[in-house]
Amino acid sequence: MPTGETHNRRTGGRTRSQDAHHAVLTAAIELVEEIGYQAVTIERIAARADVAKSTIYRWWKSKAVLVMDAYRTAVEQRMPEPDTGSLAGDLTAFATALYGVSEHSLRMRTLRGLMAEAQLDPAFADHFREWVESRRAVVLALLDRGVRRGELPPTADLEAATDQFFGLFWYRLLVGHQPLDPSQAPAHVDQLLHGLGTGHGR
Amino acid sequence: MPTGETHNRRTGGRTRSQDAHHAVLTAAIELVEEIGYQAVTIERIAARADVAKSTIYRWWKSKAVLVMDAYRTAVEQRMPEPDTGSLAGDLTAFATALYGVSEHSLRMRTLRGLMAEAQLDPAFADHFREWVESRRAVVLALLDRGVRRGELPPTADLEAATDQFFGLFWYRLLVGHQPLDPSQAPAHVDQLLHGLGTGHGR
Amino acid sequence: MPTGETHNRRTGGRTRSQDAHHAVLTAAIELVEEIGYQAVTIERIAARADVAKSTIYRWWKSKAVLVMDAYRTAVEQRMPEPDTGSLAGDLTAFATALYGVSEHSLRMRTLRGLMAEAQLDPAFADHFREWVESRRAVVLALLDRGVRRGELPPTADLEAATDQFFGLFWYRLLVGHQPLDPSQAPAHVDQLLHGLGTGHGR
Amino acid sequence: MPTGETHNRRTGGRTRSQDAHHAVLTAAIELVEEIGYQAVTIERIAARADVAKSTIYRWWKSKAVLVMDAYRTAVEQRMPEPDTGSLAGDLTAFATALYGVSEHSLRMRTLRGLMAEAQLDPAFADHFREWVESRRAVVLALLDRGVRRGELPPTADLEAATDQFFGLFWYRLLVGHQPLDPSQAPAHVDQLLHGLGTGHGR
DNA sequence: AGGTAACCGAGACGGTACGTCTAGTCTTCTA
DNA sequence: TAGAAGACTAGACGTACCGTCTCGGTTACCT
C-alpha cells in the first residue's frame, strides 16, 4: 500500500480508519480537478472529505505528498512496461501512453502542480525525485535491453537519452508552448533513436 | 528599459523614483540568493529595499514578475547567438553557456522558482512563456541555418529538436537527479544532431 | 483614551478605523453576555464584529485585555468617589455601588472571567493588578481622609482594611456561596469600621 | 477515600490499578509545581504518569477535579481546628496556618489555578464550592464557640466575618499586590474581632 | 478452572481555537 | 501626485489539546 506511510504498529490502539483515508484521497483528487492544484488547501480537503485537519496532518506531511499519493492511488495510469520485440516499438508504446496525459486535464494539472511544489519545497523534492526515478528506470531498462539486443551501440549514453525523452515531455507540459499529442510519439522516438546510433534507419 | 512597463506620463507630478526602483530589484535578487525563491515575499522585499509595499504593487503584478525582471536586469547572462560556421559548433557554444547556470546557485534557484510559479499562476505563465519562446527562437534560428547550409535535412522536425535540447536541460535542473555540467554539452549536442540526421558522420 | 494602546504615529499611514475598533469592543461585550467569558474566543469576536482576526491581534494582546478594555469602556459603572462628610457614609456609598454588580450578570461574568485569566496568564496579571490597584486607591483615600478627620486612629492598618473590604466582595463573587446584595453594605461597613477602632459606635 | 469516586461495582472485573492511580496524582502535582497550573494538561499528565488518557478520563471529570484531588491527597496541610481557650487564640492559630501557603509556591499556584477554573467551569465550581464551604465551616465553628463563650455578642454577623477572614486571604493571594505573611495573622485577627464587637478591649 | 466484566495501554478520530503569516487593498500624510 | 507608512480584510498555515472512540490484552472476581 503506497499510501500515507503506515506507522509502526506495536500493540493496541484504534486502527486507522479506511473511510477517512479514502475520503481524503478522493477529496484531494476532486479538488485538483475542480479548482486546480494551487487553489487546493489542506483545509479545503479536510472540509470536503469531512475529516479533521489533524487527521490529514497525521498521515501526510504536506499537500504535495497527499496529492501525489492520491494521484498514484486513484489516477495514475499503470505505465506499461512494453515488450514488443523491438526497441523502437517499446519506446513508442511507452511514449504514446505517456503523452496520453495531455488528454486528461486532471493529470496535467496534477503533474504540473507537483513539479512546481518540488521546486518550492525541498522536503517534497526528495519524495518527488524518487517517483521520477522510478519512471526513468522503466525507460532505462528498455534502452538497456536494446543495447543487449544489439539495437544500440554499447557506448550510447542511456542516461542522457532518457532525460531527452522525458525532458521533451515535461518541457512541453510545463511551458505549454506546443501541444503534446500521442500521435507525435513515433516521430519523437525515431528522432531519439537516430541520435543514439541505432541501426534501423537512415 | 526592460523593466516594469513605464506608465503613460501625461502631466506633472513627482517622477518615478529610480532609487526605489533599483533598490527593489536589488533586494529581490539578494533575497532569492540568501533565502531562496519560495521564502521571498513581497513584504520581505519591501522591508529590505526600504520601500512601501504599495510601491512594488504599483509597478509589478506579482513576485514572479518582479523576480523575473530583476533576474533579467541584473543576473541573466547574455545568451550568445553564436556563429562558429558549423551547426555543431554553434549549438555546442550555446549549450555550454546554458549549462553554465548550474554553477551559479542564484541562477538555478531563480529559474526553478520561476518555472514553479508559471505552473501555479496562469497570469505569470503567459509572461514566462514569452520569455521561454525568445530563448527557443535563438536555437531554432541556429537549426534553421543548419538546414539552409545543408547540415540538416529539410524534413527535420526543428521544433521537436529544440524542445529536446531545452527539455534535457530543464528536466535535470528541475528534478536534480543528475548533475548538469558544461562539459557534457558537446556529447549532448552530438547525440541531438545524429537524431536529426546530420551529415557530419557517426 | 484607555483603549488598545495607540501606537507611535510618526508620519503617514492609514489611520486606525474607529468603526472596527468600536465593533470589536461591542462584540466582545455582547458575547460575554450571551455565552459567558470562557466561551468567548478571539475568533468569535472577530466573526461577530466582522473584522479580521489580525486587526484584533494588532491592538490587543489577548482576549483578557480586550474584554477588560471593553468592560471599562462600555460597562463599568463610574465608581463614585463619595464625599458625604463622614467616613461611614462614604464607605457605605462606595460599597453599595460596588455590590450593585451582583445585579448585573454581565458584570459578574466579566469580573469573574478576568480574575480567572489573571491567575492563568501572568502577562495579563500585571495589567489586571494595575486596574485593581486603581480601585483600591479610591477606598484607601476615603480611609485616609477618615484618619485626618480623626474618625480613625492613625495606627489603623488601612491596607489591611482595604483588602478586607474588597476581599469580602470578591470572595463572595468568586465562590458564590452567599448572595451579595447592596442592602448588606451598611452592616459590612459598620463591622469593618469597628474593627479599625472608629469612635462612632459600640 | 477522597479520590476519583469509586464506581458501582456489581460483579467481577479487573480492579482499579493502584499504581496507575497513584502515578497520575503524583504526576499532576509535579507538573503543577514545575510548569504551573495553566500549562498542565491531561495529555501531559498522562505522558508523565505513563498512563493512557482514557484511564484519567475514567476516573476524573476534568483537570481541575484531578488537580484538586491530588492537592488534597498529597499536599494540603491538615488545617488545624485549634482549641486554645480563647477565640483570638483560635483564630490566630488558624490564620497563621492559612497564611503559610504563601511560603509554598506549589500551594499558591494550585489554589490560584483551582479558583480560576471554578470561574470558567460551572461543573467544577460546585465541586470547588463544597471544598470552600468545608473550610469556612471550621472558622464558623470557632466563631460560634466564641459567641457561646460570650466573647462575641450574639448579634454578630458570623457569616460576614468568615468571609472577611477568608476574603482578605484570597484577595491578596489572587491579586498579588501585597505579600501575605503568617506574621500578619495576629493583627488581622485583632482587627476582625474588634469589628465584631469583642469584649477583649481596644 | 473458566467466564466474564472491568480494567489498562495505545493511539486514531472529529473538533476547535490558537497565534502567525502573506497577500492585496485602502487611506492618510509628506515632499 | 508619487511614494512611505501602515491599517485593513481575507484566509491558510501547522500546532495543541480536547474528549471520544476503538483496539488488543490483562487481571481478578464469581460461579
Short mmCIF file of N, CA and C in Angstrom, two decimals, chain A residues 37-38 112 115-116 118-120 129 132-133 136 157 159-161 163-164 166-168 170-172 174-178 188 191 194-197 202, chain B residues 37-38 112 115-116 118-120 129 132-133 136 157 159-161 163-164 166-168 170-172 174-178 188 191-192 194-196 202:
data_model
loop_
_atom_site.label_atom_id
_atom_site.label_comp_id
_atom_site.label_asym_id
_atom_site.label_seq_id
_atom_site.Cartn_x
_atom_site.Cartn_y
_atom_site.Cartn_z
N TYR A 37 -4.57 22.74 -8.84
CA TYR A 37 -3.67 22.38 -7.74
C TYR A 37 -3.40 23.52 -6.77
N GLN A 38 -3.10 24.69 -7.30
CA GLN A 38 -2.65 25.75 -6.39
C GLN A 38 -3.77 26.23 -5.49
N ARG A 112 1.83 19.15 -13.18
CA ARG A 112 2.42 20.49 -13.16
C ARG A 112 2.49 21.02 -11.73
N MET A 115 5.31 19.18 -9.85
CA MET A 115 6.64 19.64 -10.26
C MET A 115 6.92 21.02 -9.66
N ALA A 116 5.92 21.87 -9.65
CA ALA A 116 6.09 23.19 -9.05
C ALA A 116 6.45 23.06 -7.57
N ALA A 118 7.80 20.67 -6.04
CA ALA A 118 9.15 20.12 -5.85
C ALA A 118 10.21 21.22 -5.94
N GLN A 119 9.89 22.29 -6.66
CA GLN A 119 10.85 23.39 -6.74
C GLN A 119 10.81 24.24 -5.47
N LEU A 120 9.68 24.26 -4.82
CA LEU A 120 9.48 25.20 -3.71
C LEU A 120 9.70 24.56 -2.35
N ARG A 129 11.48 13.24 -6.43
CA ARG A 129 12.57 12.72 -7.23
C ARG A 129 12.55 11.19 -7.26
N VAL A 132 10.05 10.15 -9.76
CA VAL A 132 10.57 10.37 -11.11
C VAL A 132 11.59 9.29 -11.46
N GLU A 133 12.44 8.98 -10.52
CA GLU A 133 13.46 7.95 -10.79
C GLU A 133 12.80 6.62 -11.14
N ARG A 136 11.87 6.84 -14.69
CA ARG A 136 13.05 6.82 -15.54
C ARG A 136 13.59 5.39 -15.66
N ASP A 157 24.90 6.91 -24.55
CA ASP A 157 24.67 7.49 -23.21
C ASP A 157 23.19 7.36 -22.87
N GLU A 159 21.61 7.43 -20.03
CA GLU A 159 21.07 8.42 -19.08
C GLU A 159 20.63 9.67 -19.82
N ALA A 160 21.50 10.16 -20.68
CA ALA A 160 21.15 11.37 -21.42
C ALA A 160 19.94 11.13 -22.32
N ALA A 161 19.90 9.96 -22.92
CA ALA A 161 18.77 9.66 -23.80
C ALA A 161 17.46 9.65 -23.01
N ASP A 163 16.82 11.28 -20.33
CA ASP A 163 16.45 12.63 -19.97
C ASP A 163 15.96 13.44 -21.16
N GLN A 164 16.49 13.12 -22.33
CA GLN A 164 15.94 13.75 -23.53
C GLN A 164 14.49 13.32 -23.74
N PHE A 166 12.22 12.13 -21.48
CA PHE A 166 11.28 12.74 -20.53
C PHE A 166 11.34 14.27 -20.58
N GLY A 167 12.52 14.79 -20.92
CA GLY A 167 12.69 16.24 -20.93
C GLY A 167 11.75 16.90 -21.93
N LEU A 168 11.68 16.33 -23.10
CA LEU A 168 10.77 16.88 -24.10
C LEU A 168 9.35 16.90 -23.58
N TRP A 170 8.19 16.82 -20.40
CA TRP A 170 7.96 17.76 -19.31
C TRP A 170 8.05 19.21 -19.78
N TYR A 171 8.98 19.45 -20.66
CA TYR A 171 9.16 20.82 -21.13
C TYR A 171 7.89 21.35 -21.80
N ARG A 172 7.34 20.51 -22.64
CA ARG A 172 6.09 20.94 -23.31
C ARG A 172 4.94 21.01 -22.30
N LEU A 174 5.13 21.71 -19.13
CA LEU A 174 5.28 22.81 -18.18
C LEU A 174 5.18 24.18 -18.86
N VAL A 175 5.74 24.29 -20.05
CA VAL A 175 5.74 25.60 -20.69
C VAL A 175 4.46 25.82 -21.50
N GLY A 176 3.97 24.76 -22.10
CA GLY A 176 2.70 24.87 -22.80
C GLY A 176 2.77 25.64 -24.11
N HIS A 177 3.92 25.70 -24.67
CA HIS A 177 4.06 26.45 -25.92
C HIS A 177 3.67 25.61 -27.13
N GLN A 178 3.63 24.30 -26.93
CA GLN A 178 3.36 23.37 -28.02
C GLN A 178 2.43 22.30 -27.51
N HIS A 188 8.99 11.27 -32.46
CA HIS A 188 9.94 11.64 -31.42
C HIS A 188 10.87 10.48 -31.09
N GLN A 191 13.43 10.03 -33.83
CA GLN A 191 14.50 11.02 -33.74
C GLN A 191 15.47 10.70 -32.62
N HIS A 194 17.72 7.66 -33.62
CA HIS A 194 18.79 8.04 -34.54
C HIS A 194 19.94 8.69 -33.81
N GLY A 195 19.58 9.54 -32.87
CA GLY A 195 20.62 10.21 -32.09
C GLY A 195 21.53 9.21 -31.38
N LEU A 196 20.95 8.08 -31.03
CA LEU A 196 21.73 7.11 -30.28
C LEU A 196 22.52 6.17 -31.18
N GLY A 197 22.33 6.32 -32.47
CA GLY A 197 23.10 5.47 -33.36
C GLY A 197 22.47 4.11 -33.60
N ARG A 202 18.06 5.38 -41.63
CA ARG A 202 18.89 6.23 -42.47
C ARG A 202 19.65 5.46 -43.55
N TYR B 37 13.96 31.25 -3.52
CA TYR B 37 12.80 31.88 -4.14
C TYR B 37 11.53 31.77 -3.31
N GLN B 38 11.26 30.58 -2.81
CA GLN B 38 9.95 30.40 -2.18
C GLN B 38 9.82 31.17 -0.88
N ARG B 112 14.33 27.83 -11.31
CA ARG B 112 13.41 26.82 -10.76
C ARG B 112 12.18 27.49 -10.15
N MET B 115 9.89 28.79 -12.94
CA MET B 115 9.16 27.71 -13.58
C MET B 115 8.02 27.20 -12.68
N ALA B 116 8.32 27.12 -11.40
CA ALA B 116 7.28 26.70 -10.46
C ALA B 116 6.11 27.68 -10.49
N ALA B 118 5.18 29.62 -12.76
CA ALA B 118 4.42 29.56 -14.01
C ALA B 118 3.38 28.44 -13.98
N GLN B 119 3.65 27.43 -13.17
CA GLN B 119 2.67 26.35 -13.05
C GLN B 119 1.49 26.74 -12.17
N LEU B 120 1.74 27.65 -11.24
CA LEU B 120 0.74 27.95 -10.23
C LEU B 120 -0.06 29.21 -10.53
N ARG B 129 6.12 32.25 -20.55
CA ARG B 129 6.19 31.55 -21.83
C ARG B 129 6.83 32.44 -22.90
N VAL B 132 10.46 32.25 -22.49
CA VAL B 132 10.95 30.96 -22.96
C VAL B 132 10.99 30.94 -24.48
N GLU B 133 9.97 31.45 -25.09
CA GLU B 133 9.92 31.46 -26.56
C GLU B 133 11.08 32.24 -27.14
N ARG B 136 13.95 29.98 -27.08
CA ARG B 136 13.79 28.91 -28.08
C ARG B 136 14.11 29.46 -29.47
N ASP B 157 12.44 17.77 -37.84
CA ASP B 157 11.46 18.46 -37.01
C ASP B 157 12.21 19.38 -36.03
N GLU B 159 11.23 21.96 -34.33
CA GLU B 159 10.54 22.26 -33.08
C GLU B 159 10.83 21.18 -32.02
N ALA B 160 10.67 19.95 -32.46
CA ALA B 160 10.91 18.87 -31.52
C ALA B 160 12.36 18.85 -31.07
N ALA B 161 13.26 19.14 -32.00
CA ALA B 161 14.67 19.13 -31.64
C ALA B 161 14.96 20.21 -30.61
N ASP B 163 12.93 21.41 -28.45
CA ASP B 163 12.36 21.02 -27.16
C ASP B 163 13.17 19.89 -26.52
N GLN B 164 13.75 19.04 -27.34
CA GLN B 164 14.65 18.03 -26.76
C GLN B 164 15.85 18.70 -26.13
N PHE B 166 16.22 21.91 -24.99
CA PHE B 166 15.91 22.60 -23.73
C PHE B 166 15.30 21.65 -22.69
N GLY B 167 14.60 20.65 -23.18
CA GLY B 167 13.93 19.72 -22.28
C GLY B 167 14.93 19.00 -21.39
N LEU B 168 15.98 18.51 -22.00
CA LEU B 168 17.01 17.84 -21.20
C LEU B 168 17.53 18.77 -20.12
N TRP B 170 16.15 21.54 -18.72
CA TRP B 170 15.18 21.84 -17.67
C TRP B 170 14.87 20.63 -16.80
N TYR B 171 14.78 19.51 -17.45
CA TYR B 171 14.44 18.29 -16.70
C TYR B 171 15.48 18.03 -15.62
N ARG B 172 16.73 18.12 -16.00
CA ARG B 172 17.78 17.89 -14.99
C ARG B 172 17.80 19.02 -13.96
N LEU B 174 15.26 20.79 -12.95
CA LEU B 174 14.10 20.76 -12.07
C LEU B 174 14.07 19.54 -11.17
N VAL B 175 14.48 18.41 -11.70
CA VAL B 175 14.40 17.18 -10.91
C VAL B 175 15.65 16.99 -10.05
N GLY B 176 16.78 17.40 -10.61
CA GLY B 176 18.00 17.34 -9.79
C GLY B 176 18.54 15.94 -9.58
N HIS B 177 18.17 15.00 -10.43
CA HIS B 177 18.64 13.62 -10.24
C HIS B 177 20.02 13.42 -10.84
N GLN B 178 20.42 14.33 -11.72
CA GLN B 178 21.69 14.20 -12.42
C GLN B 178 22.36 15.55 -12.44
N HIS B 188 25.98 15.93 -25.69
CA HIS B 188 24.52 16.07 -25.85
C HIS B 188 24.19 16.62 -27.23
N GLN B 191 24.62 13.92 -29.84
CA GLN B 191 23.50 12.97 -29.83
C GLN B 191 22.27 13.58 -30.50
N LEU B 192 22.03 14.85 -30.18
CA LEU B 192 20.87 15.51 -30.76
C LEU B 192 20.97 15.58 -32.27
N HIS B 194 22.75 13.77 -34.38
CA HIS B 194 22.57 12.45 -35.00
C HIS B 194 21.10 12.13 -35.15
N GLY B 195 20.36 12.43 -34.15
CA GLY B 195 18.92 12.16 -34.19
C GLY B 195 18.26 12.88 -35.34
N LEU B 196 18.81 14.03 -35.70
CA LEU B 196 18.20 14.82 -36.76
C LEU B 196 18.70 14.42 -38.15
N ARG B 202 29.00 9.56 -38.25
CA ARG B 202 28.66 8.89 -36.99
C ARG B 202 29.84 8.06 -36.56
#
